[in-house]
Structures are given as C-alpha cells and as structure tokens.
XYZ file of C-alpha atoms in Angstrom:
493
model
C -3.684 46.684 27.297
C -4.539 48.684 24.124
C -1.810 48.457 21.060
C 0.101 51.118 19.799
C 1.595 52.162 16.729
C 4.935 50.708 15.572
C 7.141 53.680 16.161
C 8.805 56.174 18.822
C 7.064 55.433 22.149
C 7.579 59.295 22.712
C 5.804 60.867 19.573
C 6.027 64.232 20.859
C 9.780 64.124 21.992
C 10.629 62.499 18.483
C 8.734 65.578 16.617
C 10.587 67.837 19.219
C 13.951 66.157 17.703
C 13.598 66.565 14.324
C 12.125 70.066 14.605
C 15.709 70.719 16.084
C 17.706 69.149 13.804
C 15.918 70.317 10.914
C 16.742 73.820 12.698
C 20.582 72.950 13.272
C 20.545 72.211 9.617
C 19.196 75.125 8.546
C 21.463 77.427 10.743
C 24.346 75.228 8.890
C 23.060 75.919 5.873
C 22.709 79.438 6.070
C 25.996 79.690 7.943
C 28.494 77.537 4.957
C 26.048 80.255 2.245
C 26.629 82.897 4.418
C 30.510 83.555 3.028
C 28.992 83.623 -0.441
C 26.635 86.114 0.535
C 29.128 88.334 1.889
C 31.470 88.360 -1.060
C 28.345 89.087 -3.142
C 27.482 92.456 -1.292
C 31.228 93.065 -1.329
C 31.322 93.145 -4.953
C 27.923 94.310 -6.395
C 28.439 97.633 -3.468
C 27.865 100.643 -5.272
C 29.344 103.923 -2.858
C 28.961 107.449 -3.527
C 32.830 107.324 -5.026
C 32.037 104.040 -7.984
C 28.607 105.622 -9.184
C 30.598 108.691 -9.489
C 33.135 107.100 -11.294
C 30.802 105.245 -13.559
C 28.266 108.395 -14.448
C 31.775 110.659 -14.921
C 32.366 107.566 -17.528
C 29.214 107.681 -19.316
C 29.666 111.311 -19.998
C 32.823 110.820 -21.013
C 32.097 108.355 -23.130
C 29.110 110.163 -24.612
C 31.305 113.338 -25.814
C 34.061 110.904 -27.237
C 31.006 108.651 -29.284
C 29.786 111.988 -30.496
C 33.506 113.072 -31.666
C 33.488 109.529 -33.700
C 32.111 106.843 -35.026
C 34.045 103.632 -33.209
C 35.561 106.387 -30.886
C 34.222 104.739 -27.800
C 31.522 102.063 -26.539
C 28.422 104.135 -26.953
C 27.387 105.123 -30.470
C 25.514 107.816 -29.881
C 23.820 107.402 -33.022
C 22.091 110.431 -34.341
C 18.725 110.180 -34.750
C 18.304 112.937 -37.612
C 15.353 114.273 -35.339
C 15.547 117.672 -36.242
C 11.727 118.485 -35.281
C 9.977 117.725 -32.225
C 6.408 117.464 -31.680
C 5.337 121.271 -30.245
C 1.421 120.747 -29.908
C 0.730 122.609 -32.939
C 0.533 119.922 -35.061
C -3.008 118.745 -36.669
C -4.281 115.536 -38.834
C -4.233 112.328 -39.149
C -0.977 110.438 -38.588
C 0.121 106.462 -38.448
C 2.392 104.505 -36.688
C 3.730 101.085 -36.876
C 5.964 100.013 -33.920
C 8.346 96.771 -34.903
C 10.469 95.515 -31.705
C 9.670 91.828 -31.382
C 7.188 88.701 -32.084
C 4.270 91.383 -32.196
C 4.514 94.910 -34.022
C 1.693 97.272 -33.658
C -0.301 99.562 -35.755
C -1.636 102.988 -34.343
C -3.394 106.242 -35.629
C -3.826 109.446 -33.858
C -6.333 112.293 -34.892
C -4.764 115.507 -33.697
C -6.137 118.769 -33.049
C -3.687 121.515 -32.756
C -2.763 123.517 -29.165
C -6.318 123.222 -28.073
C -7.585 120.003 -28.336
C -4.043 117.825 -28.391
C -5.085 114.106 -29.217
C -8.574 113.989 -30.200
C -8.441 110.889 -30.533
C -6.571 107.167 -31.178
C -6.861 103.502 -31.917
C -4.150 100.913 -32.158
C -4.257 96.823 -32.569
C -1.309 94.516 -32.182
C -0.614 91.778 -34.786
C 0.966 88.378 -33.633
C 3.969 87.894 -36.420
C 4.322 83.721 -37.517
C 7.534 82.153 -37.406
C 7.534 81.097 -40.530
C 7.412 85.099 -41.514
C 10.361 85.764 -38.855
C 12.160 83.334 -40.602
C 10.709 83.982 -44.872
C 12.268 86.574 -46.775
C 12.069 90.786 -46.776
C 8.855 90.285 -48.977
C 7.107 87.976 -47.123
C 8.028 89.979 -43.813
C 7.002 93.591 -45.381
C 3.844 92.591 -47.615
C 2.740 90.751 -43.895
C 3.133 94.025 -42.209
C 1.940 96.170 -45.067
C -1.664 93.870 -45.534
C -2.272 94.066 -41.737
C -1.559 97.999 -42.015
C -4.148 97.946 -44.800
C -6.725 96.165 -42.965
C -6.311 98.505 -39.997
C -6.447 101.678 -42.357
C -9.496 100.132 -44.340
C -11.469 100.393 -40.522
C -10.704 104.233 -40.395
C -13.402 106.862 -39.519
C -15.441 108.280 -36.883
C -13.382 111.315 -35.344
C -10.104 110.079 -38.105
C -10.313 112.120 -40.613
C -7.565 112.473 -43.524
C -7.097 115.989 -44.804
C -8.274 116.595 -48.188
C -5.167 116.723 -50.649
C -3.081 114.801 -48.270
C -1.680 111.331 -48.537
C -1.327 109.294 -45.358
C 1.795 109.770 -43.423
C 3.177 106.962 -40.974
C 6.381 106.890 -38.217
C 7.728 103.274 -38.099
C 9.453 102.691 -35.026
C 12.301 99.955 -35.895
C 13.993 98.362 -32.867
C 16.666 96.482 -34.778
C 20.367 97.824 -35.552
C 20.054 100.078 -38.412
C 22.400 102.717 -39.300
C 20.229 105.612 -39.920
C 21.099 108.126 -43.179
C 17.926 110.641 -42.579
C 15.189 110.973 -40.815
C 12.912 108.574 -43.093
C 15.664 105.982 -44.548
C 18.068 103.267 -42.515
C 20.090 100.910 -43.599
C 19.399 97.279 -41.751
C 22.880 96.305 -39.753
C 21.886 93.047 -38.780
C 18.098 91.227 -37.395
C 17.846 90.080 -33.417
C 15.056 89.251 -30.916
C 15.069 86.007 -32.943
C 14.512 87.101 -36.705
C 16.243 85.515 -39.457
C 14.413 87.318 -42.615
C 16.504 86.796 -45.678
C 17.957 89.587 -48.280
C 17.284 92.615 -45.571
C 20.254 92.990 -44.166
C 22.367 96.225 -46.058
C 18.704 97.364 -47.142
C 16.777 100.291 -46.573
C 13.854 99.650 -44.466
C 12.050 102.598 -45.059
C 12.435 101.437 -48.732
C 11.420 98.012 -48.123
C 8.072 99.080 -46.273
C 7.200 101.725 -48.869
C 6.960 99.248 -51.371
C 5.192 96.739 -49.961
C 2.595 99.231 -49.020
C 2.697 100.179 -52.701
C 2.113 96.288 -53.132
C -0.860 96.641 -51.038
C -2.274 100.095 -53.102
C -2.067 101.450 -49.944
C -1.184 105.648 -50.276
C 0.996 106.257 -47.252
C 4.483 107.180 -46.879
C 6.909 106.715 -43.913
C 7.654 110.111 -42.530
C 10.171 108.744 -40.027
C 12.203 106.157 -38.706
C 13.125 106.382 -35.151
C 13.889 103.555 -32.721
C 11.467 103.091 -29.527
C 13.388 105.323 -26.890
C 13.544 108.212 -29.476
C 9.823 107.640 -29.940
C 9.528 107.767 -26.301
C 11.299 111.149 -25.620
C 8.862 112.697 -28.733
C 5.973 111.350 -27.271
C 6.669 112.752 -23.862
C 7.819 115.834 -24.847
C 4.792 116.742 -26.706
C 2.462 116.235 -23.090
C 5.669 118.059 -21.193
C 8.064 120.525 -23.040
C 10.892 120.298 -19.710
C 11.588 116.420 -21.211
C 14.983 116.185 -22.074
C 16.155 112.784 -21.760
C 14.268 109.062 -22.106
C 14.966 105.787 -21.045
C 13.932 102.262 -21.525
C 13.953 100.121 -18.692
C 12.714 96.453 -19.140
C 13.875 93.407 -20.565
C 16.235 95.449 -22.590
C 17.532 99.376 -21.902
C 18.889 102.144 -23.930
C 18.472 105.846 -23.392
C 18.481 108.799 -25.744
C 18.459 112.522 -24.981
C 18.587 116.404 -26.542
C 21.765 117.246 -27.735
C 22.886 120.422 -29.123
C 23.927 120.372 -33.087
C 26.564 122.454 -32.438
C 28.278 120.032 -30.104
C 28.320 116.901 -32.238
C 31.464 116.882 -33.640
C 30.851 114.135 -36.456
C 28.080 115.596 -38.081
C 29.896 119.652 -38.370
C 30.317 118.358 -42.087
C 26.355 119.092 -42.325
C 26.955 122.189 -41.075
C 24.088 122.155 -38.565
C 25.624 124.989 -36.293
C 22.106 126.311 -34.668
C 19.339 124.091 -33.274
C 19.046 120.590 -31.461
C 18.667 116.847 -32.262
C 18.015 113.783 -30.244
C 20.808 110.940 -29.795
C 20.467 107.445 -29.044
C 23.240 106.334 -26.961
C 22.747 102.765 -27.027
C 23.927 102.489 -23.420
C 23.630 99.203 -23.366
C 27.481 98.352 -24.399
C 29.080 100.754 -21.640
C 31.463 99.298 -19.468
C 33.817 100.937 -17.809
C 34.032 100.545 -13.665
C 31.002 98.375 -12.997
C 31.324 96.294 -10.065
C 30.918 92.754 -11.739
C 30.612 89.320 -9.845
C 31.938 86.235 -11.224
C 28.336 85.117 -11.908
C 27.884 87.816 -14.225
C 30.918 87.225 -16.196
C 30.083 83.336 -16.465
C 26.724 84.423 -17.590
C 28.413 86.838 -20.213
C 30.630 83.766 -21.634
C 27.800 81.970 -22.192
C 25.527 84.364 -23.802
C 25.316 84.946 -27.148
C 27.089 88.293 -27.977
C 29.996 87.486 -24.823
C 31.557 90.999 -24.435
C 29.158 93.385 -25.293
C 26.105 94.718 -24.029
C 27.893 94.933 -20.168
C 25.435 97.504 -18.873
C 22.205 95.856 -20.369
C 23.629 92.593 -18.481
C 23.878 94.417 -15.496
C 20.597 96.722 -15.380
C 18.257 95.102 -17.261
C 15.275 93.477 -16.864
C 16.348 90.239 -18.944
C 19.523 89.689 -17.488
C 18.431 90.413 -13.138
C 16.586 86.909 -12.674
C 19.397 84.727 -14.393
C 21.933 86.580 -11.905
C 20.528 85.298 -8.731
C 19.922 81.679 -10.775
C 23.672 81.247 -10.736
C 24.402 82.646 -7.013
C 21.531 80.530 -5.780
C 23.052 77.384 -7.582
C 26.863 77.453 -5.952
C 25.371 78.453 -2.470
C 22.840 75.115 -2.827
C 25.829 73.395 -3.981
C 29.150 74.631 -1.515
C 25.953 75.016 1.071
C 23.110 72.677 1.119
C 20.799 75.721 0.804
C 18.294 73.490 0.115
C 19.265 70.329 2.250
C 21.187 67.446 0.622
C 19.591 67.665 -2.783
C 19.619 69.838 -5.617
C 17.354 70.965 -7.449
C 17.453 70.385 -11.376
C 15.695 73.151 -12.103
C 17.962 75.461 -10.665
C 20.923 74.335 -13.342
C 18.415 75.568 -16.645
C 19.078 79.198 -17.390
C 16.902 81.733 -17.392
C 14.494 79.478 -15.400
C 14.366 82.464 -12.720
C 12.898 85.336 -13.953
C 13.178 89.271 -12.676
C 8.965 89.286 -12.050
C 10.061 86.052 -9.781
C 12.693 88.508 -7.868
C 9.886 91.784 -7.559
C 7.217 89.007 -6.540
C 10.180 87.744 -3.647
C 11.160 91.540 -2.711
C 7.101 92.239 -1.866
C 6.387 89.227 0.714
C 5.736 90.851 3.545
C 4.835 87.707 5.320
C 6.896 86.530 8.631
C 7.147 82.811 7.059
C 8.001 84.348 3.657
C 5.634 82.609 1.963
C 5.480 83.933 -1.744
C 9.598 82.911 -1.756
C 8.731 79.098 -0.313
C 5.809 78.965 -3.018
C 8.659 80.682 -6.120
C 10.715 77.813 -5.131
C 8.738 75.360 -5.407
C 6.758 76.225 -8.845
C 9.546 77.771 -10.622
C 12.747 75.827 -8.832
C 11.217 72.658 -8.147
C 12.270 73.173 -4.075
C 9.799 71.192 -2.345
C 10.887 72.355 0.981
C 13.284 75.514 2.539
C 14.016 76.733 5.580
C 12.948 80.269 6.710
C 17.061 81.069 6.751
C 17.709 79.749 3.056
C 14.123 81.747 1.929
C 15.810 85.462 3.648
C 19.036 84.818 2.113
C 17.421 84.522 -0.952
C 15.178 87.727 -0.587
C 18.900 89.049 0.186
C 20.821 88.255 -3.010
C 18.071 89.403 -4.853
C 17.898 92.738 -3.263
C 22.164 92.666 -3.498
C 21.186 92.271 -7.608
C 18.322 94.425 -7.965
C 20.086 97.100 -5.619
C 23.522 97.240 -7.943
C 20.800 97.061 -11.282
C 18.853 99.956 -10.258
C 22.022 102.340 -8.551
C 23.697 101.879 -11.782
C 20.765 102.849 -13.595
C 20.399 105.595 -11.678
C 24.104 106.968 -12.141
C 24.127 106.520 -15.951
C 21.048 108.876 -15.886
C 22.734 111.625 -13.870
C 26.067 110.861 -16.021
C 23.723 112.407 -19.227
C 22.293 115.311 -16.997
C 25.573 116.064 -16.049
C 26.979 116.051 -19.094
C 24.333 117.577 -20.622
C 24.769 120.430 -17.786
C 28.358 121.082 -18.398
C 27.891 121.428 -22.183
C 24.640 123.787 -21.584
C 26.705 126.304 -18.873
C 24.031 125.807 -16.369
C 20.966 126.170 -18.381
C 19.830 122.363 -17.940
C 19.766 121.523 -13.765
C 19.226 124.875 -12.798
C 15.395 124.767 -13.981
C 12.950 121.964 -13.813
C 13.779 118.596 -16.217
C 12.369 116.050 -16.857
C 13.332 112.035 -17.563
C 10.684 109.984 -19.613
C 10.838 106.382 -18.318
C 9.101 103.627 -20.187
C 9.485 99.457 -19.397
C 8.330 96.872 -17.162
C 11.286 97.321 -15.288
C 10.723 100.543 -13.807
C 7.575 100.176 -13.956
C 6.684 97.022 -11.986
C 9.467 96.994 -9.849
C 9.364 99.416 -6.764
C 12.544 98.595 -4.907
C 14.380 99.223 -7.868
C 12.846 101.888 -8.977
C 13.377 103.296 -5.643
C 17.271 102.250 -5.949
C 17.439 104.295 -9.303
C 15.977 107.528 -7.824
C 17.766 107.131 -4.682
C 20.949 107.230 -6.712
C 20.354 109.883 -9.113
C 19.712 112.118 -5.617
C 22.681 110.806 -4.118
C 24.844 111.617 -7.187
C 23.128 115.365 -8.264
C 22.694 116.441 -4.604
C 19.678 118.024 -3.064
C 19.911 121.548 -5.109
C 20.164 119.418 -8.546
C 17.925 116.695 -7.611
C 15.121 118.886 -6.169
C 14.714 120.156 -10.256
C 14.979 116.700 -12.252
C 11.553 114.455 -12.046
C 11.055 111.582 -13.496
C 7.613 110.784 -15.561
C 6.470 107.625 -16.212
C 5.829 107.245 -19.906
C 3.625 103.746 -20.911
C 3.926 102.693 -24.026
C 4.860 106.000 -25.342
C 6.994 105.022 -28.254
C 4.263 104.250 -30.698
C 2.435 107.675 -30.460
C 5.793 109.062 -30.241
C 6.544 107.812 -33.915
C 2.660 109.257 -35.027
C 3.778 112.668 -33.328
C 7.318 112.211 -35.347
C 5.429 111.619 -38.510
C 3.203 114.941 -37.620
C 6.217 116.820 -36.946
C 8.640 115.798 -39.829
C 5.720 116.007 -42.175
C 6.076 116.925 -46.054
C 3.159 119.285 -45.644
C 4.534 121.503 -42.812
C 7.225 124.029 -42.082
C 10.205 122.871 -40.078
C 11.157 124.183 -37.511
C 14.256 122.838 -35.052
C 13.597 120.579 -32.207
C-alpha cells in the first residue's frame, strides 16, 4: 500500500470547495459594497439639468467677478494682455516659466508671417530646497545665473537684433496680483515654497535685479501666469482660439474678453479692444454634486473651503477620491476579504495615472487592477467582483471630473456668446487644452467633450474644437514678450 499525503483524501473535491467559498465570499463582498456603490453614482450623476445649472453658474459668476473685486468666487483677474501674438512679430525673445520644483528657460528666433518660429531651445533647471526655502535673493540670483548660463550658449540661427536689448516673458504660477503687464505684486508662495521677504514684492522687480546682479541685459516684457501663456501661444499657430484651459494636477482657465465689458477696469477707460482674463476657476462652487468623501477630503486638506472645483476636476485631487470610497467599502464590506490593507488608510497613496492605467485593462481577469492593488495598495489578493467595482468607482469619479469640466467650458462660451450677440458660436472656435489630465486620460477626456456637446447642442458644438496645446505656456510667454515689446507698435489683442 503506497502512503499518502497528510491531508483531504479528496484533493480535488477540497480545491472544488474552496474555489466556491472563495466565490460565495466574493459575491458577499461585492453585494454588502454594492449599496455604497449605488449611493456613489447617485450623488456624483451629472444630468443634462445640473451641468446646466453649474455652466449657467460659472457665467454668472464670471460677469459678477468682472463687476468686482471680492464680488464672487472667481477673480477673473485681468491679465493686462492688451496685445496678442499676430505672426508678425520677428527676433529674438526669452522665456522663463516658474510653476514648481523645476522652472524652465526658453528662447525662440522668430521670423515674421513667413517663416513663424525659426527656431527654439529650452533646458529645465532642478530648483534645491534649500533655495525654495532661502530668501528672495538667493531664489532670484539662482534663477537669474542659470538664465545667464543658458543665454551665454546662444547662437546658431538666435540672433539678437542690433540696438536691441534682450527681452524675456516670465510665466509666474504663484498668486500675484498683477498692476501691468510687466509688474505683480507676490500675494502669497505655494507648491511648497517658503522664500523669505517676497511676499508684497514685485516680482518683475525682484528678477530684473538679480539679472542686473548677473550683468545680464534683459528686461521682463511680461508677466503672465501659465494658462494666459497658453491661450498666446495657441493663438499665434490658430487665430479662432478664444479660450484655454489647464487640465492636470491643478486647473484654471482664462479666455478673450471684451474691454468694454469689464466693469472694474472702465476707470482706465479702455472702451475699444480686448484683453485676456484668468478666471481662476478653481474656487467655483456653486451646485456641484459632492460626496461625503470629497468633503472629508476637503476638511483635511490644507486650504478646507476653497478650491471646490480644482478638488473635483483635477488631476491631483481624482486618485485620493476613490482612496477614501475604496477604504469604507473594504471596511463596511470586506472588499478585500477579512483584512485591510494599511496602505489604503495613507492619502494620496492612489494616484489619478493609477485610475487611467485601471480604466484601460481590457483584460477579462482585469489584470492591470489586481497588479495596482497589489504594488500601490499592498492587496495581495482580490476577487474579479471587488477588481470591476473598483474600475466602477473610478469611472463614477473620473466621469463627474471630466462632465464638470466640460460644462464650466461651455459656461465661458456661453457667456462669452451672449455678451458677443452671436458673433462667438456661430463661426468656428477654438479651446486650447494643455495638462496631463486631458492629455493622458481618454475616458475623461471623452467625458469633457461629451458634455460640452451635450450642453451647446449639435448646431453650437459642430463649430467649437478643441486643440491640444503641449507645453504651450512657455513659448506663449516668448510670443508675449514679442508682442508687448518696447520696440514695437501696439496694437489691441
């Protein structure tokens, strides 16, 4: 008689067993999450009648933020943009884009109507912390020696005219309140800056004289913030482009207004002619559909209160979203069996390029999502219920993000429509968009579009397109320097 193995004398009937139990539990699972689920696609639904609601808002809110400042949640903070980029312009122009841990440095060689961009360079310069955290010197003479270096490698087709000293747009993604087209006050640093002595300065001022440090002969031409950059950089390749708007970690949008319908600058008496705003969307509110995981995540975020779109849309904000939903269905629901999973209680452990990667598994065992799990959640094993619910309340996230997106773009067309009598959806416009958001993401993208349709109609609709714009803000502040240049005419944008 040969031995056997201490265990089940039926191997295959106890493999059968578990298989099914393993099963029940998953069915469980999914059916105690499945009430959570529900209430989730209850509340993040966006019909016809709330993106209505919300892009009738915006516009509202736009015309009472251009009536006053503090008049409502968007600022719609003029941009003293006066002269767009037409194609004409020619020379050799600089930009230095400042948004984060990196700034960049840029120049373009232009060539008039015919030959457009002849040619342009740019490098990106990692900033140190100890310089994110020194003082306005340290932070300006940093920028202003890097600047040098990069101007001291100049030549081949980058040629300066003779006569001329070197012009530069600085695109500044910090609060500032802006007094001109080249000067700005600094409101406050974010994005993790804590420079000393800058704050109620002019930044303008501050990089002028550093560069002046340096013996560096350039002058900042203008100071515009990355979406304004944006709509001057794609209106230069596309004269139709009318509005801009960043969609990644953060989001903001800007537009062409009319002087004569900005009601807090009639003291300038600008009565003919056009400017851009930025809206700084970001802080509008009023009728989003909000969960109670998004107003836990607001109450623990650092600004709790403001900055209710961004939270909603934006790329930096999606990921941490689903975090929370996934952690009360794994613990009201044993998503995940009986344990939990550490990770899932850190935030911001679940990122939105974790939710696109999720959205694109094709595969019938969902594969990517068990894999996501497991790296990023520490969830060593799932069942193929728990892994679709999650591919569901990311899509119920990423859905709301990009429909809302969508309707607070049609909320500035239509505004923008009704102020114009008909002269701005009754021909073809266009929308530069610019971020990894949009960019990276096709379901949302798709979600955005789908909504703008939805909202405009198929007349409408059929004349707006949407351009993708990469990286357009820094040649959009070396086409801002070209156009608000001390040695041309001006001319109104």
């Amino acid at each position: 008689m040969s031995a056997t193995a201490v265990g089940s004398p039926f191997p295959a009937a106890a493999a059968v067993a578990q298989r099914r139990r393993r099963a029940v539990q998953a069915r469980c699972s999914s059916a105690l999450a499945a009430p959570i689920l529900d209430d989730l696609r209850l509340r993040c639904a966006t019909p016809l009648h709330l993106l209505r609601h919300v892009a009738d808002a915006m516009a509202a809110d736009m015309r009472a933020g251009l009536a006053a400042d503090g008049a409502a949640e968007l600022k719609m903070i003029p941009s003293y943009v006066y002269s767009l980029p037409t194609g004409d312009e020619t020379g050799l122009f600089y930009a230095l884009d400042l948004g984060g841990t990196n700034f960049r440095v840029l120049r373009v060689q232009l060539g008039g109507k015919d030959r457009r961009v002849v040619d342009s360079e740019s490098e990106q310069v990692s900033i140190p912390k100890e310089i994110m955290h020194g003082t306005t010197e340290e932070l300006f003479d940093f920028i202003a020696a890097r600047l040098s270096s990069f101007v001291a490698t100049e030549g081949g087709n980058f040629r300066l005219q003779e006569g001329r000293k070197r012009e530069i747009g600085f695109t500044f993604s910090f609060p500032v309140k802006q007094t001109s087209i080249d000067s700005g006050i600094l409101i406050k640093w974010t994005k993790g800056f804590a420079v000393s002595g800058t704050a109620g300065k002019d930044v303008v001022a501050c990089l002028n004289a550093a560069m002046e440090r340096q013996g560096l002969d350039m002058r900042v031409s203008a100071l515009v913030n990355d979406t304004v950059g944006t709509l001057a950089g794609a209106h230069y390749w596309d004269e139709d482009v009318m509005v801009a708007v960043i969609l990644g970690t953060g989001t903001n949008a800007c537009y062409i207004e009319r002087s004569d319908s900005i009601p807090k600058l009639q003291h300038l008496g600008l009565v003919t002619g056009n400017t851009i705003i930025n809206t700084e969307w970001g802080a509008f509110s009023d009728g989003l559909p909000l969960t109670e995981f998004d107003r836990d995540m607001d109450a623990e975020s650092i600004n709790p209160g403001e900055q209710i779109f961004e939270k909603t849309i934006s790329g930096m904000y999606l990921g941490e979203i689903v975090r929370r939903v996934l952690a009360k269905m794994a613990q009201e629901s044993d998503l995940f069996g009986h344990s939990f999973a550490d990770k899932l209680a850190e935030p911001f452990v679940l990122r939105t390029p974790h939710l696109c990667a999720m959205q694109q598994d094709g595969s019938n065992d969902l594969g990517e999502v068990e894999l996501i799990l497991r790296d990023v959640i520490g969830v060593n094993r799932s069942s193929l219920a728990a892994r679709r619910a999650i591919v569901e309340v990311s899509d119920c996230i990423v859905k709301r993000g990009g429909r809302l997106a969508g309707a607070g773009i049609a909320g500035i067309l239509q505004k923008m429509e009704s102020d114009s009598s008909g002269l701005v959806l009754g021909r073809r416009t266009a929308v530069a968009m610019d971020g990894g958001l949009y960019e990276n993401y096709p379901q949302y993208r798709s979600y955005m579009t789908e909504a703008m349709a939805e909202l405009l109609g198929p007349r409408d609709s059929a004349h707006v397109v949407v351009e993708h714009t990469k990286d357009g803000s820094g040649i959009g502040a070396a086409l801002l320097a070209a156009a608000n240049s001390k040695y041309v005419a001006k001319s109104s944008a």
